[in-house]
Tab-separated table of C-alpha atoms and ligand atoms in Angstrom:
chain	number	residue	atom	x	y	z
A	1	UNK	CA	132.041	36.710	133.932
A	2	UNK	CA	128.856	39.195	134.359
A	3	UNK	CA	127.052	38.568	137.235
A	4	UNK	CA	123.493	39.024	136.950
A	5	UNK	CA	122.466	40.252	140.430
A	6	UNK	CA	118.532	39.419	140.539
A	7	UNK	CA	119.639	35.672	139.697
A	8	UNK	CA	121.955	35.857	142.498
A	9	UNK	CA	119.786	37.619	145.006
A	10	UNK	CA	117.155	34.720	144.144
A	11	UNK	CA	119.697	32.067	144.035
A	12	UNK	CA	121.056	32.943	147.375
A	13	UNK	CA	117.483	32.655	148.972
A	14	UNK	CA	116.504	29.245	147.719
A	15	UNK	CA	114.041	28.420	150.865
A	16	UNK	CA	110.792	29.708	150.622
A	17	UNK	CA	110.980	31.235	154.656
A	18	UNK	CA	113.805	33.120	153.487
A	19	UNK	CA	112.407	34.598	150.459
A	20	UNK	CA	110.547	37.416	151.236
A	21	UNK	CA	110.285	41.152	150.361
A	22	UNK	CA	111.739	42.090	153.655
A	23	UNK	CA	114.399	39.702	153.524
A	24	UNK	CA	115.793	40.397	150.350
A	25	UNK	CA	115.691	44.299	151.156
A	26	UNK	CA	117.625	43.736	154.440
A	27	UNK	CA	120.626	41.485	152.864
A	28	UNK	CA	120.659	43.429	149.357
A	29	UNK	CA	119.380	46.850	148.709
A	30	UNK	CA	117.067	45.564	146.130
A	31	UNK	CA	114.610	48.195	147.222
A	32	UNK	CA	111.915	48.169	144.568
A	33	UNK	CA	110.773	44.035	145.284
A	34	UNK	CA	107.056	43.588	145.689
A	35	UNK	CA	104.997	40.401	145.712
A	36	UNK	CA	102.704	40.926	143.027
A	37	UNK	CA	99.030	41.097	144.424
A	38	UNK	CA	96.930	38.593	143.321
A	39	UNK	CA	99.388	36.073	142.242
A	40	UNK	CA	101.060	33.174	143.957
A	41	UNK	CA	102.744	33.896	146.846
A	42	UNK	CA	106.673	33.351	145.150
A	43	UNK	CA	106.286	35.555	142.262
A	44	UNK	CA	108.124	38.521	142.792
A	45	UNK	CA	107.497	41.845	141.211
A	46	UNK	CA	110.677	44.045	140.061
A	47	UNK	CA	110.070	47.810	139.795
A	48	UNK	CA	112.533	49.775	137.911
A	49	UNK	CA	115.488	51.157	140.061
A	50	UNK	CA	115.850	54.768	139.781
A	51	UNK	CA	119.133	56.510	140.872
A	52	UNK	CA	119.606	60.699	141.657
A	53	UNK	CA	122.663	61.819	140.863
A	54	UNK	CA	123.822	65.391	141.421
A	55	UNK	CA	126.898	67.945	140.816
A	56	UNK	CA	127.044	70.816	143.504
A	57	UNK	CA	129.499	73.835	144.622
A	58	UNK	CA	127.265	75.645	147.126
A	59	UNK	CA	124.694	72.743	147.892
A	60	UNK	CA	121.583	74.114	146.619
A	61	UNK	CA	121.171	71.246	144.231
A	62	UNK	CA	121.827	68.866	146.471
A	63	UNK	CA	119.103	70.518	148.562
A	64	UNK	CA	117.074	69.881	146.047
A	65	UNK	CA	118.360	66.484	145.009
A	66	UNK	CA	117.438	65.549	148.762
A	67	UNK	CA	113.179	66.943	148.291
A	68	UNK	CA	113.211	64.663	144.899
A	69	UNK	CA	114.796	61.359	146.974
A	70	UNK	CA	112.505	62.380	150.002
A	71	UNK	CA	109.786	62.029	147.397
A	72	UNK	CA	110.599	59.036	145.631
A	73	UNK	CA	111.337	57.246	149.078
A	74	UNK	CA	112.389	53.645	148.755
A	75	UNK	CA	111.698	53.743	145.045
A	76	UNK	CA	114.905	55.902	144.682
A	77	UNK	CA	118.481	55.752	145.591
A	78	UNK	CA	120.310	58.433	146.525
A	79	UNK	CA	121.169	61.254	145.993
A	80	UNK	CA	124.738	60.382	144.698
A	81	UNK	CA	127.141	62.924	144.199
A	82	UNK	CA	128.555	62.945	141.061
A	83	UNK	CA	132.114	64.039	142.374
A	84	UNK	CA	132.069	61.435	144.498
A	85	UNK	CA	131.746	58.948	142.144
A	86	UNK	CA	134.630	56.578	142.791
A	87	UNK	CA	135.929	53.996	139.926
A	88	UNK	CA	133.584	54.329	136.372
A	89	UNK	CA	130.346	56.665	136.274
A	90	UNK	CA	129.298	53.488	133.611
A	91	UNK	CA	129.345	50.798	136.130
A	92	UNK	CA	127.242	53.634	138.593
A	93	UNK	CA	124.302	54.362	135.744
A	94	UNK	CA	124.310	50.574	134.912
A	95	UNK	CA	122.626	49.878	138.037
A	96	UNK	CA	119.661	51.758	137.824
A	97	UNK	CA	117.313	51.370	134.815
A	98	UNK	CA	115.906	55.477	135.265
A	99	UNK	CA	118.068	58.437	136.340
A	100	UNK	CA	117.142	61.890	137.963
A	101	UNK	CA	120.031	63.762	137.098
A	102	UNK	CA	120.635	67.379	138.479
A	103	UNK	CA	122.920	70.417	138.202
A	104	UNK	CA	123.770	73.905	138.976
A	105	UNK	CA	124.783	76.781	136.283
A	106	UNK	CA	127.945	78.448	137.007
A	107	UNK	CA	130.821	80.045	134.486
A	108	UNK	CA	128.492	82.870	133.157
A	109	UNK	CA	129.664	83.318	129.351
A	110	UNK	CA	130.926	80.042	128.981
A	111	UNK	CA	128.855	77.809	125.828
A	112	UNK	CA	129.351	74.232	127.481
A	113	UNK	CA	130.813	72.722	130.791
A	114	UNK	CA	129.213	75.401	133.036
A	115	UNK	CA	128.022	73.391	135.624
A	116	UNK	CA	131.117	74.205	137.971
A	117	UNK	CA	130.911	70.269	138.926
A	118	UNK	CA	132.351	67.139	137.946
A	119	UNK	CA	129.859	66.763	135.209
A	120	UNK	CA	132.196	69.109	133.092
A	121	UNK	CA	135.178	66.838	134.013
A	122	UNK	CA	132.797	63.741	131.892
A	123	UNK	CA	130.403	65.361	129.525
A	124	UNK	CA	132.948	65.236	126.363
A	125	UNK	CA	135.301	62.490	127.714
A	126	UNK	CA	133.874	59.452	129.957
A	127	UNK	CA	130.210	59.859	129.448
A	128	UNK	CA	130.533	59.441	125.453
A	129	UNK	CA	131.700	55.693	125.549
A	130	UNK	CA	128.563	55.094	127.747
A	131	UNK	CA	125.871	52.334	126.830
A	132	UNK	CA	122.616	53.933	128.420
A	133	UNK	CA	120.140	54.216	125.078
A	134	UNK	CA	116.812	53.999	126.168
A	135	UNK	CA	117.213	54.733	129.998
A	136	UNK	CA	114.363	57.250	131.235
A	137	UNK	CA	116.451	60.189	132.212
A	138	UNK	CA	114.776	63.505	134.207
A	139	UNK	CA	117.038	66.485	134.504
A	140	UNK	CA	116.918	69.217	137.186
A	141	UNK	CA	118.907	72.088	137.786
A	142	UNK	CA	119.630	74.862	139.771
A	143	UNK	CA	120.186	78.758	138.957
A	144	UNK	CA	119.331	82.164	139.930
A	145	UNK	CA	116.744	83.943	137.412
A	146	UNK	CA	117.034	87.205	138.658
A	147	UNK	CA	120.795	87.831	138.577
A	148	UNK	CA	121.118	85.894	135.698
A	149	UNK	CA	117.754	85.980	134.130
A	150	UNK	CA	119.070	85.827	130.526
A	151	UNK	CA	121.481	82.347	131.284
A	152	UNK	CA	118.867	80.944	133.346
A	153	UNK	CA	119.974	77.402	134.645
A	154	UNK	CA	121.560	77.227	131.179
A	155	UNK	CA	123.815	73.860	132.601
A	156	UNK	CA	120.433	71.804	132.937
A	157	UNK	CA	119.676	72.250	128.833
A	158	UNK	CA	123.643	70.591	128.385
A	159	UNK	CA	123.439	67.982	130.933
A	160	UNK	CA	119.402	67.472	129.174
A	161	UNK	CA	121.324	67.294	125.156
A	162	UNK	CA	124.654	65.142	127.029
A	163	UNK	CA	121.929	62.569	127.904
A	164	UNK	CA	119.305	62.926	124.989
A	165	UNK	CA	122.566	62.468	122.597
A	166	UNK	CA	123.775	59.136	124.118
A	167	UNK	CA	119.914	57.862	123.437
A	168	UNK	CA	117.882	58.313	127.032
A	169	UNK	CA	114.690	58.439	126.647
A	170	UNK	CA	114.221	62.401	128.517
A	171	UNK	CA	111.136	62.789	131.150
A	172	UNK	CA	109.944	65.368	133.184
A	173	UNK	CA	109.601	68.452	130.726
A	174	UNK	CA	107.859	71.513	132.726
A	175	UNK	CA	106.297	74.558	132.281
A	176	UNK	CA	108.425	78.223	132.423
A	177	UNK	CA	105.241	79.798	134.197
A	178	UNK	CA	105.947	80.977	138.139
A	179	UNK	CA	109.687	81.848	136.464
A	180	UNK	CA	110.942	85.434	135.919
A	181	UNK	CA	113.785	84.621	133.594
A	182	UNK	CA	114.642	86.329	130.297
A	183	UNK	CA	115.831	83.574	128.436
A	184	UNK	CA	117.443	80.111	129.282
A	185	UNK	CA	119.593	77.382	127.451
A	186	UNK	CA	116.989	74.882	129.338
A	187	UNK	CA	114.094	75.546	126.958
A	188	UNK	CA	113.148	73.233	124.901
A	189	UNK	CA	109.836	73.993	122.784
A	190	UNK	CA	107.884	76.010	125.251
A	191	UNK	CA	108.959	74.221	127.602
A	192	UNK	CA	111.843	73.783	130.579
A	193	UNK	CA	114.026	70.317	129.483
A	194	UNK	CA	113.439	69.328	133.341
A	195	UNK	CA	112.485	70.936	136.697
A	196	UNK	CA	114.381	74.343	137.489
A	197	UNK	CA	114.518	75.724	140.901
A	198	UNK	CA	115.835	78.664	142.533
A	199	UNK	CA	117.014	78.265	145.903
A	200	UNK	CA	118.497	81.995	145.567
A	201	UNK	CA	114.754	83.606	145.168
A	202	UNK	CA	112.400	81.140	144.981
A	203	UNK	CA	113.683	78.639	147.705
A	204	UNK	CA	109.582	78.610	149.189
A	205	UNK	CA	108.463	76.966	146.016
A	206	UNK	CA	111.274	74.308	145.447
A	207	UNK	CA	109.297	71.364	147.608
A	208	UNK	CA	106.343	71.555	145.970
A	209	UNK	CA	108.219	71.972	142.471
A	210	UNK	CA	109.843	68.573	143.394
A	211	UNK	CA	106.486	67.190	144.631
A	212	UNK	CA	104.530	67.733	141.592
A	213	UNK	CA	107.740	66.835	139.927
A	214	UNK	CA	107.697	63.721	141.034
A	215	UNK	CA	103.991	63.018	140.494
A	216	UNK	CA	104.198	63.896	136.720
A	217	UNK	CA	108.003	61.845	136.267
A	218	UNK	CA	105.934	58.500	138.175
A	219	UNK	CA	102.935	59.042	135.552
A	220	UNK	CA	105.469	59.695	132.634
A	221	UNK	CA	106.904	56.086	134.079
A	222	UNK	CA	109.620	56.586	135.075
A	223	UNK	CA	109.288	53.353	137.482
A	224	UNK	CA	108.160	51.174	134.790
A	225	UNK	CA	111.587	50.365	133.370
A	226	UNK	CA	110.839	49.888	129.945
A	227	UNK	CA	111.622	52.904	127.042
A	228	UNK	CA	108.402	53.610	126.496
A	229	UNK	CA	106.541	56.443	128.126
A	230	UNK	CA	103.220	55.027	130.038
A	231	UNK	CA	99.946	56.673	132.052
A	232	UNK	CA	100.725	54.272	134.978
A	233	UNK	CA	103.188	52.596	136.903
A	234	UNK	CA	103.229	49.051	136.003
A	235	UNK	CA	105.960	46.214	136.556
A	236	UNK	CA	108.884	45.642	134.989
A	237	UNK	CA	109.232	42.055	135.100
A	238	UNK	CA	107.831	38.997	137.086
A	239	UNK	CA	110.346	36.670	138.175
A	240	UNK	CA	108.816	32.978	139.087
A	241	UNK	CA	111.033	31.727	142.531
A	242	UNK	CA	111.027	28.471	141.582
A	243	UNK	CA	112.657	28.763	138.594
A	244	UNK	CA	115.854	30.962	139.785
A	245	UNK	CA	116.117	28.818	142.826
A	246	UNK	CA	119.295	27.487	142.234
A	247	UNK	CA	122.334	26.297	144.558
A	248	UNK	CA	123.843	29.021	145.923
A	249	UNK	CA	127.604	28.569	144.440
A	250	UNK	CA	127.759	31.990	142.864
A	251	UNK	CA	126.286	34.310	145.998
A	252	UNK	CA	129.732	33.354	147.625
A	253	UNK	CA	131.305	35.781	145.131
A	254	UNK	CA	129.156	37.962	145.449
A	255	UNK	CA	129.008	38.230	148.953
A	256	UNK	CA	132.680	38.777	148.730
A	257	UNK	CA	132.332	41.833	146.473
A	258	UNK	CA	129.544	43.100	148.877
A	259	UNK	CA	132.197	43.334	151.648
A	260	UNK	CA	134.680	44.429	149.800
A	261	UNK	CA	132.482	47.171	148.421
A	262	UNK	CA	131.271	47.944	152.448
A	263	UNK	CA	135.010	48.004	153.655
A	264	UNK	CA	135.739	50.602	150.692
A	265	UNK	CA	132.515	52.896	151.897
A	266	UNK	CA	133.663	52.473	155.213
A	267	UNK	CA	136.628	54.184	154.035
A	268	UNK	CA	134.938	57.126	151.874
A	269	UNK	CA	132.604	58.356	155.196
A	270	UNK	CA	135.777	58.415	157.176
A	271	UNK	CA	137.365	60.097	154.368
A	272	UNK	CA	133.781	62.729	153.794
A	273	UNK	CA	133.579	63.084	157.556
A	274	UNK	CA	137.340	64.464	157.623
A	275	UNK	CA	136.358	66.927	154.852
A	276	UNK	CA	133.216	67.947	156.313
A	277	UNK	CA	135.209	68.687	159.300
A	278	UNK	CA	138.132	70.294	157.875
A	279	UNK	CA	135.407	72.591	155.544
A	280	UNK	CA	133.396	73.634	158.882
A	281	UNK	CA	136.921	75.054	160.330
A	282	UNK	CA	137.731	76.576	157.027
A	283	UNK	CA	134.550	77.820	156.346
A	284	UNK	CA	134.251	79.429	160.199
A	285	UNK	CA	137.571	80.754	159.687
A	286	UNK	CA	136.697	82.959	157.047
A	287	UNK	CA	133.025	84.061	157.404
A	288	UNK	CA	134.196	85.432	160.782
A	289	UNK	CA	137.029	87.286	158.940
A	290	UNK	CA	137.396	90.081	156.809
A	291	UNK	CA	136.193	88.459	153.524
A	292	UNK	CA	132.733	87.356	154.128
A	293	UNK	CA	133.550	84.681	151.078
A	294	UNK	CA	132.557	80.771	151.828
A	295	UNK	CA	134.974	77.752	150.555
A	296	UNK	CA	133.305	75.250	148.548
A	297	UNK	CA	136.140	72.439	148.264
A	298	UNK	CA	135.944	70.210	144.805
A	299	UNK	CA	138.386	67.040	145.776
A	300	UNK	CA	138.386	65.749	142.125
A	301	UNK	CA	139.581	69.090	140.301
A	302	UNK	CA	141.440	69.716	143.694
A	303	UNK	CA	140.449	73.441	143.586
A	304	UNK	CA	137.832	75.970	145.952
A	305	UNK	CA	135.477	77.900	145.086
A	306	UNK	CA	135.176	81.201	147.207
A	307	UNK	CA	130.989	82.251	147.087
A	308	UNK	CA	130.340	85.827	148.747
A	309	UNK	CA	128.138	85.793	151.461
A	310	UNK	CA	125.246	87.045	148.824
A	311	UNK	CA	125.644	84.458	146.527
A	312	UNK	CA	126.361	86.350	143.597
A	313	UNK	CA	130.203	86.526	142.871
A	314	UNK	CA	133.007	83.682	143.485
A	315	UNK	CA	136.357	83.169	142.483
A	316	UNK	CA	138.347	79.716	142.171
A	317	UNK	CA	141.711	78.805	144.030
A	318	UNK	CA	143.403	75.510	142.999
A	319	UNK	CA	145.920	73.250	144.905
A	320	UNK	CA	148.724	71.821	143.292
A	321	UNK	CA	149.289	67.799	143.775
A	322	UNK	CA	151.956	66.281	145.189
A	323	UNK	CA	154.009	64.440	142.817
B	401	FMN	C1	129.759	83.651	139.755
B	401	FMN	C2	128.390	83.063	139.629
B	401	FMN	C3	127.910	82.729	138.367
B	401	FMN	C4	126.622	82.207	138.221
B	401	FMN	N1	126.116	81.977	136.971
B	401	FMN	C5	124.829	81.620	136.829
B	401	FMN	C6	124.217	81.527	135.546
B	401	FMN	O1	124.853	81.771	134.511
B	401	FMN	N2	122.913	81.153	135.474
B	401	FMN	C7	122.166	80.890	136.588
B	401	FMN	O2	120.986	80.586	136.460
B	401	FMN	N3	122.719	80.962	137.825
B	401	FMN	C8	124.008	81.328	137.968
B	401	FMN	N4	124.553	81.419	139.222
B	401	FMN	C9	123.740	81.052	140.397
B	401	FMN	C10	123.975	79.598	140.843
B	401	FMN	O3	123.665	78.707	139.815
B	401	FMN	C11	123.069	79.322	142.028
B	401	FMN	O4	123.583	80.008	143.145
B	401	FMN	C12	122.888	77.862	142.332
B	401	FMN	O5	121.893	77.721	143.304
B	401	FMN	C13	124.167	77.204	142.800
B	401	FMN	O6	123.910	75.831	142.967
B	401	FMN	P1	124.877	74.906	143.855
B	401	FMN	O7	124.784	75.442	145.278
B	401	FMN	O8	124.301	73.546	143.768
B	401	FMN	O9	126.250	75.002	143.300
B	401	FMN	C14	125.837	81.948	139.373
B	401	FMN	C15	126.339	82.266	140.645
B	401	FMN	C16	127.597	82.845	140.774
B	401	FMN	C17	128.071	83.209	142.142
């Protein structure tokens, strides 16, 4: 059976003491819970939940990724990365009603999967079975417009079509002025399918990018939860207390899935800490050597990508498993 988890948030606070904003944001991250202003003191207000996921090799789009959930602040979660994903990418989306998805542009020549992340790995495979029609989606993505200026960020216009495709309503379309690119698989119209930023040239003007970003995605409403496009912010849905307060049976499963789910994280930062700290040896190992090239480690297509000190070439080593 489906559990729906706003009926079992509310069920599991059935006294009125216990069922406040605060309280349900400390036991569940149900981060976008107002009291409605103006009405009785147990309706509560649901704002959509929007998620930020990413793909990376170098980290400039998860710098970026970080300005946008800086931004958003509690009315985001994230950033996620997309490699690190573990069990179904449908079960991840499914819990957000508006994405921010980003990516960089690697694989120069290449028509489609040129992100250099594990959004080429689900693209054409995993992502087509998904059920996310209607979903406000905003894409960003990363490039360099001067050594690539005629493939400018050309990943963001395929993860922008991947989305558009499977039915998502797409936000967040920006002007090309402030760019020097020559052309760019992300234009759509006149326009960019998302926000692009160059941390390679233009890395000064990527916070205020995101800021305005932000502003325009919020007035496009992208916190309103519903598919269609509005000037202003307004709730999704109103949920009366007294009608959902019901015994708590269910919350015991759920609160058994909840620890499950924190003994698994548990596992993953031990597991991301180790890598971190096997990449910082790696990585000190070889900038102070002869090469001057960086590792960028991908654990779920097991291979590294070398970047020169520059930024500008790479080349890919893979790692065989063991059987
Ligand atoms: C070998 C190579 C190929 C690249 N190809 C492109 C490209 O086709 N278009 C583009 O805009 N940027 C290209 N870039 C620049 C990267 O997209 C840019 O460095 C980006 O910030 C990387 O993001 P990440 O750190 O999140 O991986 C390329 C960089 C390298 C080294």
């Amino acid at each position: 059976m489906k559990l729906n988890p706003f009926i079992l948030t509310l069920s599991a606070l059935s006294s009125v003491e216990a069922f406040s904003p605060s309280t349900l944001n400390k036991r569940y991250p149900l981060r976008n819970a107002v009291f409605a202003k103006g009405r009785s003191s147990c309706d509560l207000v649901l704002y959509a939940k929007v998620g930020i996921f990413f793909g990376t090799s170098t980290g400039n789009t998860e710098t970026v990724a970080d300005y946008i959930a800086a931004e958003f602040g509690d009315d985001a979660e994230g950033p996620i990365e997309i490699d690190g994903i573990v069990g179904s990418v449908a079960d991840e989306f499914a819990k957000y009603d508006a994405l921010i998805v980003g990516t960089p542009t690697w694989n120069t020549g290449a028509d489609s999967e040129r992100s250099g992340t594990g959004w080429d790995e689900i693209y054409y495979g995993e992502m087509q079975d998904l059920n996310i029609a209607g979903k406000k989606v905003g894409v960003f993505g990363l490039g360099d417009q001067i050594s690539y200026s005629e493939n400018y960020a050309d990943a963001s216009g395929e993860l922008h079509d991947v989305f558009e495709k499977l039915g998502c309503q797409m936000i967040g379309y920006t002007s090309q002025e402030g760019y020097e690119h020559e052309n760019s698989k992300a234009i759509r119209g006149d326009l960019f399918c998302g926000l692009l930023c160059d941390e390679i040239n233009q890395d000064d003007l990527s916070e205020e990018r995101v800021q305005n970003w932000v502003k325009q995605l919020k007035t496009e409403g992208i916190l309103d939860g519903s598919s269609e496009s509005s000037a202003s912010p307004t709730p999704t849905a109103v949920i009366d207390a007294e009608v959902v307060a019901t015994p708590p049976a269910e919350v015991i499963v759920e609160d058994d899935v909840i620890s499950k789910l924190e003994a698994e994280n548990a596992m993953l930062r031990k597991l991301l800490d180790e890598s971190k700290a096997m990449d910082k040896v790696l990585a000190n190992d070889v900038m102070n050597g002869e090469s001057g090239y960086k590792p960028y480690y991908n654990p779920k297509s097991l291979s590294t990508m070398w970047v020169s000190s520059d930024g500008k070439k790479c080349y890919y080593t893979k790692e065989s498993r063991i059987p």
